[in-house]
Amino acid sequence: FPTWERTLIIYVGATAMWLIGKRLKKRHNLKDDVRESLYDECNTWVRAINTKGTKFLGGDGPNLADLAVYGVLSSIEGCDAFKDCLDRTKIGKWYFSMKEAVTQHQGAR
């Protein structure tokens, strides 16, 4: 790609993503600090598991809901947002139990 085209794509793409981010924030009722929304949802997830009184939402083994939430969190593992999430919520125990279940292919049994 020529230099002018790369530059155009970079700036138009950045502007488009900024606008899309604003619309998504309104649509999904996210807080100004979106990490706070992440922490709230992690706490909601942990409360649901604790209410059920099991290791996973699916019971003794993970179900598709567990896998979906694990997939979202594993995509940010290693980022500051993930570290903050572990520090500010109680999702760590569930997450690492889920990580072990996934690496041991427990869903295949």
PDB file of C-alpha atoms in Angstrom:
ATOM      1  CA  PHE A   1       0.000   0.000   0.000  1.00  0.00           C
ATOM      2  CA  PRO A   2       1.248   3.485  -0.754  1.00  0.00           C
ATOM      3  CA  THR A   3       2.082   5.776   2.163  1.00  0.00           C
ATOM      4  CA  TRP A   4      -0.915   8.052   1.608  1.00  0.00           C
ATOM      5  CA  GLU A   5      -3.288   5.069   1.678  1.00  0.00           C
ATOM      6  CA  ARG A   6      -1.792   3.663   4.897  1.00  0.00           C
ATOM      7  CA  THR A   7      -2.017   7.070   6.565  1.00  0.00           C
ATOM      8  CA  LEU A   8      -5.621   7.481   5.440  1.00  0.00           C
ATOM      9  CA  ILE A   9      -6.591   4.038   6.762  1.00  0.00           C
ATOM     10  CA  ILE A  10      -4.888   4.678  10.114  1.00  0.00           C
ATOM     11  CA  TYR A  11      -6.638   7.997  10.757  1.00  0.00           C
ATOM     12  CA  VAL A  12     -10.037   7.086   9.330  1.00  0.00           C
ATOM     13  CA  GLY A  13      -9.936   3.770  11.192  1.00  0.00           C
ATOM     14  CA  ALA A  14      -9.011   5.423  14.484  1.00  0.00           C
ATOM     15  CA  THR A  15     -11.807   7.969  14.105  1.00  0.00           C
ATOM     16  CA  ALA A  16     -14.337   5.269  13.220  1.00  0.00           C
ATOM     17  CA  MET A  17     -13.360   3.158  16.235  1.00  0.00           C
ATOM     18  CA  TRP A  18     -13.647   6.193  18.515  1.00  0.00           C
ATOM     19  CA  LEU A  19     -17.184   6.857  17.239  1.00  0.00           C
ATOM     20  CA  ILE A  20     -18.172   3.194  17.494  1.00  0.00           C
ATOM     21  CA  GLY A  21     -16.818   3.086  21.043  1.00  0.00           C
ATOM     22  CA  LYS A  22     -19.042   6.020  22.012  1.00  0.00           C
ATOM     23  CA  ARG A  23     -22.122   4.315  20.551  1.00  0.00           C
ATOM     24  CA  LEU A  24     -21.357   0.989  22.247  1.00  0.00           C
ATOM     25  CA  LYS A  25     -20.855   2.728  25.572  1.00  0.00           C
ATOM     26  CA  LYS A  26     -24.338   4.261  25.340  1.00  0.00           C
ATOM     27  CA  ARG A  27     -25.981   1.105  24.000  1.00  0.00           C
ATOM     28  CA  HIS A  28     -24.636  -1.146  26.754  1.00  0.00           C
ATOM     29  CA  ASN A  29     -24.939   1.426  29.570  1.00  0.00           C
ATOM     30  CA  LEU A  30     -21.241   1.298  30.406  1.00  0.00           C
ATOM     31  CA  LYS A  31     -19.819   3.603  33.046  1.00  0.00           C
ATOM     32  CA  ASP A  32     -17.366   6.373  32.181  1.00  0.00           C
ATOM     33  CA  ASP A  33     -14.578   4.142  33.476  1.00  0.00           C
ATOM     34  CA  VAL A  34     -15.449   0.952  31.604  1.00  0.00           C
ATOM     35  CA  ARG A  35     -13.295  -1.108  33.958  1.00  0.00           C
ATOM     36  CA  GLU A  36     -15.845  -0.392  36.682  1.00  0.00           C
ATOM     37  CA  SER A  37     -18.464  -2.021  34.457  1.00  0.00           C
ATOM     38  CA  LEU A  38     -16.162  -5.035  34.052  1.00  0.00           C
ATOM     39  CA  TYR A  39     -15.707  -5.306  37.819  1.00  0.00           C
ATOM     40  CA  ASP A  40     -19.474  -5.059  38.376  1.00  0.00           C
ATOM     41  CA  GLU A  41     -20.161  -7.860  35.913  1.00  0.00           C
ATOM     42  CA  CYS A  42     -17.439 -10.058  37.417  1.00  0.00           C
ATOM     43  CA  ASN A  43     -19.010  -9.546  40.838  1.00  0.00           C
ATOM     44  CA  THR A  44     -22.425 -10.424  39.400  1.00  0.00           C
ATOM     45  CA  TRP A  45     -20.949 -13.622  37.943  1.00  0.00           C
ATOM     46  CA  VAL A  46     -19.326 -14.626  41.235  1.00  0.00           C
ATOM     47  CA  ARG A  47     -22.599 -13.942  43.105  1.00  0.00           C
ATOM     48  CA  ALA A  48     -24.469 -16.208  40.682  1.00  0.00           C
ATOM     49  CA  ILE A  49     -21.984 -19.034  41.279  1.00  0.00           C
ATOM     50  CA  ASN A  50     -22.067 -18.519  45.053  1.00  0.00           C
ATOM     51  CA  THR A  51     -25.880 -18.536  45.030  1.00  0.00           C
ATOM     52  CA  LYS A  52     -25.790 -21.881  43.276  1.00  0.00           C
ATOM     53  CA  GLY A  53     -23.238 -23.166  45.787  1.00  0.00           C
ATOM     54  CA  THR A  54     -21.113 -24.975  43.215  1.00  0.00           C
ATOM     55  CA  LYS A  55     -17.629 -24.622  41.782  1.00  0.00           C
ATOM     56  CA  PHE A  56     -18.933 -23.549  38.363  1.00  0.00           C
ATOM     57  CA  LEU A  57     -22.233 -22.152  37.145  1.00  0.00           C
ATOM     58  CA  GLY A  58     -22.715 -25.497  35.427  1.00  0.00           C
ATOM     59  CA  GLY A  59     -22.344 -27.364  38.734  1.00  0.00           C
ATOM     60  CA  ASP A  60     -19.355 -29.597  39.380  1.00  0.00           C
ATOM     61  CA  GLY A  61     -18.189 -29.140  35.802  1.00  0.00           C
ATOM     62  CA  PRO A  62     -18.241 -26.080  33.556  1.00  0.00           C
ATOM     63  CA  ASN A  63     -21.076 -25.415  31.131  1.00  0.00           C
ATOM     64  CA  LEU A  64     -21.193 -23.157  28.058  1.00  0.00           C
ATOM     65  CA  ALA A  65     -21.866 -20.062  30.175  1.00  0.00           C
ATOM     66  CA  ASP A  66     -18.711 -20.769  32.187  1.00  0.00           C
ATOM     67  CA  LEU A  67     -16.786 -21.265  28.967  1.00  0.00           C
ATOM     68  CA  ALA A  68     -18.090 -18.016  27.461  1.00  0.00           C
ATOM     69  CA  VAL A  69     -17.097 -15.913  30.475  1.00  0.00           C
ATOM     70  CA  TYR A  70     -13.748 -17.694  30.680  1.00  0.00           C
ATOM     71  CA  GLY A  71     -13.141 -16.910  26.998  1.00  0.00           C
ATOM     72  CA  VAL A  72     -13.774 -13.216  27.532  1.00  0.00           C
ATOM     73  CA  LEU A  73     -11.480 -13.036  30.553  1.00  0.00           C
ATOM     74  CA  SER A  74      -8.738 -15.164  29.022  1.00  0.00           C
ATOM     75  CA  SER A  75      -8.622 -12.775  26.069  1.00  0.00           C
ATOM     76  CA  ILE A  76      -7.436 -10.003  28.393  1.00  0.00           C
ATOM     77  CA  GLU A  77      -5.175 -12.174  30.566  1.00  0.00           C
ATOM     78  CA  GLY A  78      -1.811 -10.478  30.868  1.00  0.00           C
ATOM     79  CA  CYS A  79      -3.276  -6.989  30.497  1.00  0.00           C
ATOM     80  CA  ASP A  80      -3.528  -4.463  33.316  1.00  0.00           C
ATOM     81  CA  ALA A  81      -7.328  -4.706  33.161  1.00  0.00           C
ATOM     82  CA  PHE A  82      -7.143  -8.426  33.946  1.00  0.00           C
ATOM     83  CA  LYS A  83      -4.781  -7.879  36.878  1.00  0.00           C
ATOM     84  CA  ASP A  84      -7.059  -5.144  38.212  1.00  0.00           C
ATOM     85  CA  CYS A  85     -10.049  -7.433  37.807  1.00  0.00           C
ATOM     86  CA  LEU A  86      -8.363 -10.119  39.911  1.00  0.00           C
ATOM     87  CA  ASP A  87      -7.411  -7.540  42.547  1.00  0.00           C
ATOM     88  CA  ARG A  88     -10.800  -5.826  42.771  1.00  0.00           C
ATOM     89  CA  THR A  89     -13.143  -8.808  42.480  1.00  0.00           C
ATOM     90  CA  LYS A  90     -13.290 -12.358  43.789  1.00  0.00           C
ATOM     91  CA  ILE A  91     -13.347 -13.983  40.372  1.00  0.00           C
ATOM     92  CA  GLY A  92      -9.791 -15.337  40.628  1.00  0.00           C
ATOM     93  CA  LYS A  93     -10.732 -18.623  42.309  1.00  0.00           C
ATOM     94  CA  TRP A  94     -13.344 -19.400  39.644  1.00  0.00           C
ATOM     95  CA  TYR A  95     -11.073 -18.240  36.805  1.00  0.00           C
ATOM     96  CA  PHE A  96      -8.131 -20.427  37.778  1.00  0.00           C
ATOM     97  CA  SER A  97     -10.426 -23.416  38.424  1.00  0.00           C
ATOM     98  CA  MET A  98     -11.863 -22.843  34.974  1.00  0.00           C
ATOM     99  CA  LYS A  99      -8.395 -22.525  33.444  1.00  0.00           C
ATOM    100  CA  GLU A 100      -7.461 -25.882  34.940  1.00  0.00           C
ATOM    101  CA  ALA A 101     -10.684 -27.457  33.657  1.00  0.00           C
ATOM    102  CA  VAL A 102     -10.063 -26.133  30.140  1.00  0.00           C
ATOM    103  CA  THR A 103      -6.439 -27.251  30.001  1.00  0.00           C
ATOM    104  CA  GLN A 104      -7.425 -30.721  31.220  1.00  0.00           C
ATOM    105  CA  HIS A 105     -10.232 -30.934  28.618  1.00  0.00           C
ATOM    106  CA  GLN A 106     -12.825 -31.684  31.299  1.00  0.00           C
ATOM    107  CA  GLY A 107     -15.665 -30.822  28.946  1.00  0.00           C
ATOM    108  CA  ALA A 108     -14.689 -33.714  26.672  1.00  0.00           C
ATOM    109  CA  ARG A 109     -15.536 -36.307  29.307  1.00  0.00           C
TER     110      ARG A 109
END
